[in-house]
Coordinates of C-alpha atoms in Angstrom, one line a residue:
X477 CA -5.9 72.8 114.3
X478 CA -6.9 73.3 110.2
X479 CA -4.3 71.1 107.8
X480 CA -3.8 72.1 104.3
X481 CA -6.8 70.3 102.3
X482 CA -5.6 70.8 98.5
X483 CA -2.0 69.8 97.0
X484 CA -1.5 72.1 93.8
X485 CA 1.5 72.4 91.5
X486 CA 2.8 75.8 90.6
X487 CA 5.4 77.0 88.3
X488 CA 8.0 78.7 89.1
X489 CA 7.1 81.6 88.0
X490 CA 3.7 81.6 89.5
X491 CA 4.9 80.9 92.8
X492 CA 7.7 83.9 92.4
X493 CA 4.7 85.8 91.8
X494 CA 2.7 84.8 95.1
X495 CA 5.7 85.0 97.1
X496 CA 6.3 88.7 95.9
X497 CA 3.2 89.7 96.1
X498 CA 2.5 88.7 100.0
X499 CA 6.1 90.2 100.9
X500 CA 4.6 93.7 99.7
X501 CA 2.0 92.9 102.4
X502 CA 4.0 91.3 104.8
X503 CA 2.3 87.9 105.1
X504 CA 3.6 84.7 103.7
X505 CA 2.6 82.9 100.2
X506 CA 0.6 80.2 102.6
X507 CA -1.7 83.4 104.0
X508 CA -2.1 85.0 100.5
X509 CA -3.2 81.5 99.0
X510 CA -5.3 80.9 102.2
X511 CA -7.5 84.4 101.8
X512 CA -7.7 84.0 98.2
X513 CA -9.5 80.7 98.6
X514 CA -11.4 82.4 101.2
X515 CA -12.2 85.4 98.8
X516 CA -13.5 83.5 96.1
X517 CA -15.5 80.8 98.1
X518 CA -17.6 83.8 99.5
X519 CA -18.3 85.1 96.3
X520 CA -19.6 81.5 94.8
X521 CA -22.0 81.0 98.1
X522 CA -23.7 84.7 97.6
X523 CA -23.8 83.6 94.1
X524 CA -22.1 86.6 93.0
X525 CA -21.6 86.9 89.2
X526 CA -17.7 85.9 88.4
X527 CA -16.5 86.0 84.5
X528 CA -14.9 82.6 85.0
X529 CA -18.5 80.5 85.3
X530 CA -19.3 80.5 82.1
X531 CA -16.8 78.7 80.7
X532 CA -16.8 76.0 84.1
X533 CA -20.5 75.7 83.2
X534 CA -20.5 75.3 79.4
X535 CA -17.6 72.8 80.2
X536 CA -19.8 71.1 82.8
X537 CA -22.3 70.2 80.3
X538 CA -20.2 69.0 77.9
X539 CA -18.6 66.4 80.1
X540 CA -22.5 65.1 81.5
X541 CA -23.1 63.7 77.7
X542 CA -20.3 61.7 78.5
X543 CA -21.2 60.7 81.9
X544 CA -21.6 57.1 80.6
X545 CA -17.9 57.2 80.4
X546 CA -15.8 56.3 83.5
X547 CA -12.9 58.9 83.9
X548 CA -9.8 57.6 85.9
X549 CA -8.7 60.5 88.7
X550 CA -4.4 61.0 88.3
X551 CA -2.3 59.5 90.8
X552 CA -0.8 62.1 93.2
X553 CA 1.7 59.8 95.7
X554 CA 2.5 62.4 98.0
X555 CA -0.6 64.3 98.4
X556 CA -2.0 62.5 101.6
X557 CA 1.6 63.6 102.8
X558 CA 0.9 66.9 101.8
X559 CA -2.0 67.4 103.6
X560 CA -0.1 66.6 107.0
X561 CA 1.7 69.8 106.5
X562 CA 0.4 72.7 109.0
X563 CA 0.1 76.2 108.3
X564 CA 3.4 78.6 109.1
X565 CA 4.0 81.9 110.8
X566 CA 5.6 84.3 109.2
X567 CA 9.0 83.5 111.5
X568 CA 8.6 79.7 110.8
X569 CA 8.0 80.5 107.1
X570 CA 11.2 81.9 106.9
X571 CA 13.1 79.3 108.8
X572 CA 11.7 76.5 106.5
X573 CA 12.6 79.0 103.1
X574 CA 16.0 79.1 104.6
X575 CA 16.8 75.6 104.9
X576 CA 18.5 75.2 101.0
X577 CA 19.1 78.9 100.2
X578 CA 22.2 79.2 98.0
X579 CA 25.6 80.3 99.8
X580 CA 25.7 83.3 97.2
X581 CA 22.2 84.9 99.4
X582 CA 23.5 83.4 102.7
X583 CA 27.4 84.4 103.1
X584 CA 26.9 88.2 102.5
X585 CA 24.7 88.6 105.1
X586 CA 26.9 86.3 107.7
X587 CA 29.7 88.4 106.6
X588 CA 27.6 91.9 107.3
X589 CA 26.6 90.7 110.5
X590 CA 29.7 89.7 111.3
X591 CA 31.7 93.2 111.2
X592 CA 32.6 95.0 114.3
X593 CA 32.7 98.6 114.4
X594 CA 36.5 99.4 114.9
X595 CA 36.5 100.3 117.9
X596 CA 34.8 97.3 119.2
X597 CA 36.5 95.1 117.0
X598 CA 40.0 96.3 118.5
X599 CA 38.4 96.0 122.1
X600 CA 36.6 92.4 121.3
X601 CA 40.4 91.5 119.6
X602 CA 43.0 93.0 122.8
X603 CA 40.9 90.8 125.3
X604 CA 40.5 87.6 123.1
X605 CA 44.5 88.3 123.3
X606 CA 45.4 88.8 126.6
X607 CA 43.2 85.5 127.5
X608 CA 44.8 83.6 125.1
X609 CA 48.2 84.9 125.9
X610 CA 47.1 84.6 130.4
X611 CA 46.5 81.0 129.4
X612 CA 49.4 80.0 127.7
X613 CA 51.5 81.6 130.2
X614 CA 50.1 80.3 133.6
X615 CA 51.6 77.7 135.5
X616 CA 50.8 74.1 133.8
X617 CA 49.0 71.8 136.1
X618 CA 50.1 69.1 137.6
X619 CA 49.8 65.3 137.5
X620 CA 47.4 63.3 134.4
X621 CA 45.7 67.0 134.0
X622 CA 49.0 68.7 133.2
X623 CA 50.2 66.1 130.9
X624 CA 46.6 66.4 128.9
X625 CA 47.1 70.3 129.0
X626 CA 50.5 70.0 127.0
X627 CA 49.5 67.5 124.8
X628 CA 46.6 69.7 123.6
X629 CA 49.3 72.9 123.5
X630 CA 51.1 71.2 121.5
X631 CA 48.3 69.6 119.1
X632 CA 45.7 72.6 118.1
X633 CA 42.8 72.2 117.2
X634 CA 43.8 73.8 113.6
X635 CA 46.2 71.1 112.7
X636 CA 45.0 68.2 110.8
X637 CA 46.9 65.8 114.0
X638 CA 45.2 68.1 116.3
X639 CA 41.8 67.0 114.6
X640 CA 42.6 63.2 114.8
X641 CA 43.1 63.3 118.5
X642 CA 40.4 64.9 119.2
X643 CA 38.4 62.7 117.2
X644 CA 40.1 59.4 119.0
X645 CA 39.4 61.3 121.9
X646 CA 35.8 61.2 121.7
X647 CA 34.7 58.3 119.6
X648 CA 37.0 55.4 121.1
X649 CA 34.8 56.0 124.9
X650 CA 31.7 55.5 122.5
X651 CA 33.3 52.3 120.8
X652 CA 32.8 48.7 122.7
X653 CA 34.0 46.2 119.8
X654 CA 38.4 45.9 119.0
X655 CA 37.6 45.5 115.4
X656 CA 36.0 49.2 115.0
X657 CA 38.7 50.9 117.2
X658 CA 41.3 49.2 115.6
X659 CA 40.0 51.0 112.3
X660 CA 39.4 54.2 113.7
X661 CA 43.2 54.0 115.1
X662 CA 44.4 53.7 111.6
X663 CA 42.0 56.3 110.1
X664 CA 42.8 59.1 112.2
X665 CA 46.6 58.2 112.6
X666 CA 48.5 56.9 109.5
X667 CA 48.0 60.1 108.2
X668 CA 49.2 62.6 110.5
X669 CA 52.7 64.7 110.4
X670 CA 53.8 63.4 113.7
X671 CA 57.3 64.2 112.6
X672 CA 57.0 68.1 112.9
X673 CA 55.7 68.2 116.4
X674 CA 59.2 66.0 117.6
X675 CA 61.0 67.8 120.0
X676 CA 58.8 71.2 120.4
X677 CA 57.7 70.7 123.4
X678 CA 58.9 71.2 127.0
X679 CA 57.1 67.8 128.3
X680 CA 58.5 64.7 128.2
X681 CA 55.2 63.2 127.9
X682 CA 54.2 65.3 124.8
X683 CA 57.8 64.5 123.5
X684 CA 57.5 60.4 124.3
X685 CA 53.8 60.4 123.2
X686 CA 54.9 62.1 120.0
X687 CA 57.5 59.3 119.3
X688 CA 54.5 56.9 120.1
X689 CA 52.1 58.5 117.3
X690 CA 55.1 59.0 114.7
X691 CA 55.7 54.8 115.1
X692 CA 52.1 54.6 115.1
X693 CA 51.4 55.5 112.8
X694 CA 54.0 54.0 110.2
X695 CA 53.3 51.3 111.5
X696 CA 48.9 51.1 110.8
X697 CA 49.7 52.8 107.6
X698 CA 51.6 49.7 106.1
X699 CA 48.3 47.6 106.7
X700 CA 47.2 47.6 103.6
X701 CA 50.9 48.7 101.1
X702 CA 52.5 45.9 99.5
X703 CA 55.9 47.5 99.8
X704 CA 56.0 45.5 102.8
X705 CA 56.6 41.7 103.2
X706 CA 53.7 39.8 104.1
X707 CA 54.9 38.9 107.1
X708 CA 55.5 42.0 108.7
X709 CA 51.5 43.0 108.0
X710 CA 50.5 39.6 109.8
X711 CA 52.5 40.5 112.8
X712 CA 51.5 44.3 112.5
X713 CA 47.5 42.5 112.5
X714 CA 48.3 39.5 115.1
X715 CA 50.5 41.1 117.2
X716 CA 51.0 45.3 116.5
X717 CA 47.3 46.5 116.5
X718 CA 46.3 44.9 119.8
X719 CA 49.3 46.7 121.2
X720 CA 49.0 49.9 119.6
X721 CA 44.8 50.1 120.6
X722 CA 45.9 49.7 124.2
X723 CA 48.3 52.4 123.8
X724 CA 46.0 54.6 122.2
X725 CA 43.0 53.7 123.7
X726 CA 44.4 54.7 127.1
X727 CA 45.9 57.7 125.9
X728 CA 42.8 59.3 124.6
X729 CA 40.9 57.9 127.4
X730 CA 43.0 60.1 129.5
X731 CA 41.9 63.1 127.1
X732 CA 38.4 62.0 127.3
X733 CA 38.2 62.0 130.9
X734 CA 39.3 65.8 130.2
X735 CA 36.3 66.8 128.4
X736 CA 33.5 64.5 130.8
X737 CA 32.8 66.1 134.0
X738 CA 31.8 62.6 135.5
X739 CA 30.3 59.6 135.0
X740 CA 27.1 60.2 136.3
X741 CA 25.4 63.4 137.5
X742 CA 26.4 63.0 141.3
X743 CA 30.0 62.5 139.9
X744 CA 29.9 65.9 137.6
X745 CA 28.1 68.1 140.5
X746 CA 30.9 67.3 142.8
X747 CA 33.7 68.0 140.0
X748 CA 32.1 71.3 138.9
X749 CA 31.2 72.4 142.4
X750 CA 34.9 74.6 142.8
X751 CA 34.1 76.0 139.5
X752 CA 30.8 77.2 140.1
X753 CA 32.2 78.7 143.3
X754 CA 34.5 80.8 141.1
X755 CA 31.5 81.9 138.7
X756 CA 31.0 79.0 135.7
X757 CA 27.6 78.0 135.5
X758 CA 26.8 74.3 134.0
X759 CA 24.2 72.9 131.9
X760 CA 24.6 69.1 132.1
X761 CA 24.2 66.8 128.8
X762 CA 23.5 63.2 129.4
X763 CA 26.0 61.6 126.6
X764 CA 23.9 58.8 124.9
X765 CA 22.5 57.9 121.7
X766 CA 19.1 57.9 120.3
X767 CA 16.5 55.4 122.0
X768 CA 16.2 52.6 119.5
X769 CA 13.3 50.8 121.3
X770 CA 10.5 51.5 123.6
X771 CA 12.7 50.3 126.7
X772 CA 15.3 52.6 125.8
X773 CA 12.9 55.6 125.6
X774 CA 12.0 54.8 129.1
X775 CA 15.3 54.3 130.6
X776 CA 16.6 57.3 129.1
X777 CA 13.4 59.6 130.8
X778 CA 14.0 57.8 134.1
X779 CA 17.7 59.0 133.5
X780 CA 16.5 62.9 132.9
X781 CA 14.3 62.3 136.0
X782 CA 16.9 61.4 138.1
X783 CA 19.2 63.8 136.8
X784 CA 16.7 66.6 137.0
X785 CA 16.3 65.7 141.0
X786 CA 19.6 66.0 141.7
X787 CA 20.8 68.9 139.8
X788 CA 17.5 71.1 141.0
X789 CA 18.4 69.8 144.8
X790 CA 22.1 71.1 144.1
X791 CA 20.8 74.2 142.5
X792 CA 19.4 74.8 145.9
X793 CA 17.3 78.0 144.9
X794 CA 19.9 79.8 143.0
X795 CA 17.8 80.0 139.8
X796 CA 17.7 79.2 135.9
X797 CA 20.4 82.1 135.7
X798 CA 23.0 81.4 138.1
X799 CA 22.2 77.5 138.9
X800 CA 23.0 74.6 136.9
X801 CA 20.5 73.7 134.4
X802 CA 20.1 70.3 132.0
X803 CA 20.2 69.6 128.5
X804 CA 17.8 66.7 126.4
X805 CA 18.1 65.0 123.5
X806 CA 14.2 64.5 122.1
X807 CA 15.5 61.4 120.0
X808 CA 16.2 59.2 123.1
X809 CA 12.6 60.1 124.5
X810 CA 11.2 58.1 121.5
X811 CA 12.4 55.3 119.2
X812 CA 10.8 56.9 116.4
X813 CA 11.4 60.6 116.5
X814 CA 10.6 61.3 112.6
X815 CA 8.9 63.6 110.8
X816 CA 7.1 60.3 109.3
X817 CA 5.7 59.8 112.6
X818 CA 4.4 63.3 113.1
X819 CA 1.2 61.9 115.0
X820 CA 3.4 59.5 117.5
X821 CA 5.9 62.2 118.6
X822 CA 3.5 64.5 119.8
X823 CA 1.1 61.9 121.2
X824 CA 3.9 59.8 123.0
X825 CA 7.2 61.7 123.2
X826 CA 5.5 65.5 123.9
X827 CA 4.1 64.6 127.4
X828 CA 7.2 63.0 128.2
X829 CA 9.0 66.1 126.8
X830 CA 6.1 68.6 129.3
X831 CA 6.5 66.2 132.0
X832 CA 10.3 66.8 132.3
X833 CA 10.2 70.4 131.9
X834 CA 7.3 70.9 134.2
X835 CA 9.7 68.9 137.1
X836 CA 12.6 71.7 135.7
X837 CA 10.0 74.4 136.7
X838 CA 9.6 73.0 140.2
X839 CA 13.2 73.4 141.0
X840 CA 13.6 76.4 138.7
X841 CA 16.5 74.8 136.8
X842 CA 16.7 75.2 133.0
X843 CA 16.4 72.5 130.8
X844 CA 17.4 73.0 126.9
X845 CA 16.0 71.2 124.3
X846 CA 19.5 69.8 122.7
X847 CA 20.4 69.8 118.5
X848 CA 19.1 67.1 116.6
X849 CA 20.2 65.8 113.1
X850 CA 18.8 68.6 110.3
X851 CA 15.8 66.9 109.5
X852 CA 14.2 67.3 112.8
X853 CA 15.1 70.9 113.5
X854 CA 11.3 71.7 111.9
X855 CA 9.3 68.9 114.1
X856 CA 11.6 69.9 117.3
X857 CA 10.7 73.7 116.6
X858 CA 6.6 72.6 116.6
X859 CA 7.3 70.7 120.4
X860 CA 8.8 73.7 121.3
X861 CA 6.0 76.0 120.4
X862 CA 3.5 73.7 121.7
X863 CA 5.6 73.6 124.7
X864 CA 5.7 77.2 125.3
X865 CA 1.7 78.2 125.1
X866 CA 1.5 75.7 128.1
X867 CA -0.5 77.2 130.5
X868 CA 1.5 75.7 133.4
X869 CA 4.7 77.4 131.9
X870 CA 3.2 81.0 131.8
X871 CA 5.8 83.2 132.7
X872 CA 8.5 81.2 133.3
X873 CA 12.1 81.6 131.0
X874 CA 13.7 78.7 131.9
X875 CA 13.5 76.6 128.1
X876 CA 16.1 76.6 126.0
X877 CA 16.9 75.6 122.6
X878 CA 19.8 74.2 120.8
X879 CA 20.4 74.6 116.9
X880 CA 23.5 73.8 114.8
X881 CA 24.7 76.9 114.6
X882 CA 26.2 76.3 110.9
X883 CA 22.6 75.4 109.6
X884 CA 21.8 77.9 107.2
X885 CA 18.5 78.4 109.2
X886 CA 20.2 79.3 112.2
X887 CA 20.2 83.3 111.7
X888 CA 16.5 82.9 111.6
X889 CA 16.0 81.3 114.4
X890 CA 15.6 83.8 116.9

């Protein structure tokens, strides 16, 4: 595959100009520039007359009196960089172009492809009702499932408490140290309104756990005020936080648990398994973080390996389209997954990346390719076109691909 050979600086305006003038011609400014070159090399090797010579030659004599003179070539830092960077597609052009585009070009057209014809906005609007209104009417369930429904009744997602659960929720099964829990407690609930959510539910428990967050929280948010005596603070930081983190911490571990389907994959087929009977289908994410070291990378893909086995032998036929499938993170096949390391990725974490979805194919499961941080979306989008035109994948639909869907590339991603 050709890289780009020459770094050159353009204006503005000049590159305005290019740009315009491949869009009448619908190629991108990388093609126009490319045939260009082309055009003109041509015309040098069949020594074709060209009105800019003269000038080059008269110039090139010049400069040979002063041959005897050394001449000092300028600096350019990031040109070896530049020369790493491929040639585009029209559709990749226009993913990379819409990376930084101002909100002023990028809302109107969210907003235009947003509206419903009325009549389909009334239909889309009477069923998101009657679900909403189904749900908040059946029966609650019962035991530490039922106390976690009313709690999140009772805490929406749209209230800033709502938001700080949810956040404890996740991040303290991620956290292993007291110190950075006990600092994430105070974050997330000094400042909520605990006060207006006393009383307004049926449930004890929502009731008892709202006294809990309201005393909570007064009490983490004196940490650090000096209307307090200094005493009180050292038994809120000997005695109070240890307390509170256990209460918390087992409060939002029961909210967790919620959101996980299991521990490990054997755990989360056997609690999904009445829900698939009743029609959900389940792509599985392995929770983890980015591989940090070579040993990592390798414990993770022996992870998506295993997982793989067992989801494909619980899929038992059914297909990428009404089986379970799996989802990967790239970043915890390799410790270096960077567009610095261009080279390593695909020599070291693509045929990891083939290998697993080759194993997908044999069980006819899909496997997506999960978001990344922003900087990788354009090094995760080349794996996935290299991993597409595999031969060995010819025909089969069964990769998919995950993208932040408030990236201001995302509507051009398709």
């Amino acid at each position: 595959m050709g890289t780009t050979t020459m770094g050159v600086k353009l204006d503005d305006a000049t590159r305005e100009r290019i740009k315009s003038a491949a869009s009448r011609i619908d190629r991108t400014p990388h093609w126009l520039i490319k045939q260009a070159i082309f055009n003109y090399l041509e015309k040098l090797e069949n020594d074709e007359t060209l009105p800019e010579l003269p000038a080059l030659l008269s110039g090139a004599a010049n400069e040979s009196d002063d041959a005897s003179e050394p001449t000092e070539e300028p600096y350019q830092p990031f040109l070896e960089f530049a020369e790493q960077i491929l040639p585009q597609s029209v559709s990749r052009a226009a993913i990379t172009a819409a990376w930084r585009r101002p909100e002023t070009d990028a809302v109107p057209m969210l907003l235009e492809q947003a509206r419903l014809p009325q009549p389909l906005g009334e239909q889309a609007h009477k069923l998101a009702y009657q679900l909403a209104e189904k749900l908040r009417n059946q029966k609650t369930a019962s035991g530490r499932a039922g106390m976690v429904q009313s709690l999140l009744q009772e805490f929406s997602l749209s209230s800033q408490e709502g938001v700080a659960l949810m956040c404890l929720a996740e991040a303290l099964l991620r956290i292993p140290d007291k110190a950075t829990r006990d600092a994430l407690i105070r974050d997330k609930i000094s400042n909520g309104n605990w006060q207006s959510h006393i009383g307004r539910s049926p449930s004890l428990f929502v009731n008892a756990a709202t006294w809990g967050l309201l005393f909570t929280g007064k009490l983490v948010s004196t940490h650090n005020e000096t209307s307090l005596s200094r005493s009180l603070n050292r038994i809120i930081g000997k005695s109070g936080e240890p307390l509170i983190r256990k209460g918390v911490d087992m409060a939002m571990r029961l909210m967790g648990e919620q959101f996980v389907t299991g521990e490990t994959i054997a755990e989360a087929l056997a609690n999904a398994r009445k829900l698939e009977e009743k029609g959900f289908r389940y792509s599985y994410d392995m929770l983890g973080e980015a591989a940090l070291t070579a040993a990592d990378a390798q414990a993770y893909m022996v992870s998506y390996q295993q997982a793989i086995h067992a989801i494909g032998k619980a899929s038992n036929g059914r297909g990428i389209y009404e089986g379970p499938g799996i989802s990967i993170k790239l970043s915890a096949l390799h410790p270096r997954y960077s567009r610095a390391q261009y080279d390593r990725v695909m020599e070291e974490l693509y045929p990891r990346l083939k290998s697993l979805t080759l194993l997908a194919r044999q069980y006819d499961i899909g496997i997506n390719i999960d978001a990344e941080e922003a900087d990788r979306l354009e090094i995760s989008l080349d794996l996935l076109e290299k991993l597409c035109f595999e031969p060995e994948l010819a025909g089969w639909n069964g990769i998919g691909f995950v993208i932040q869907a408030y990236q201001k590339r995302c509507p051009v991603c398709h």
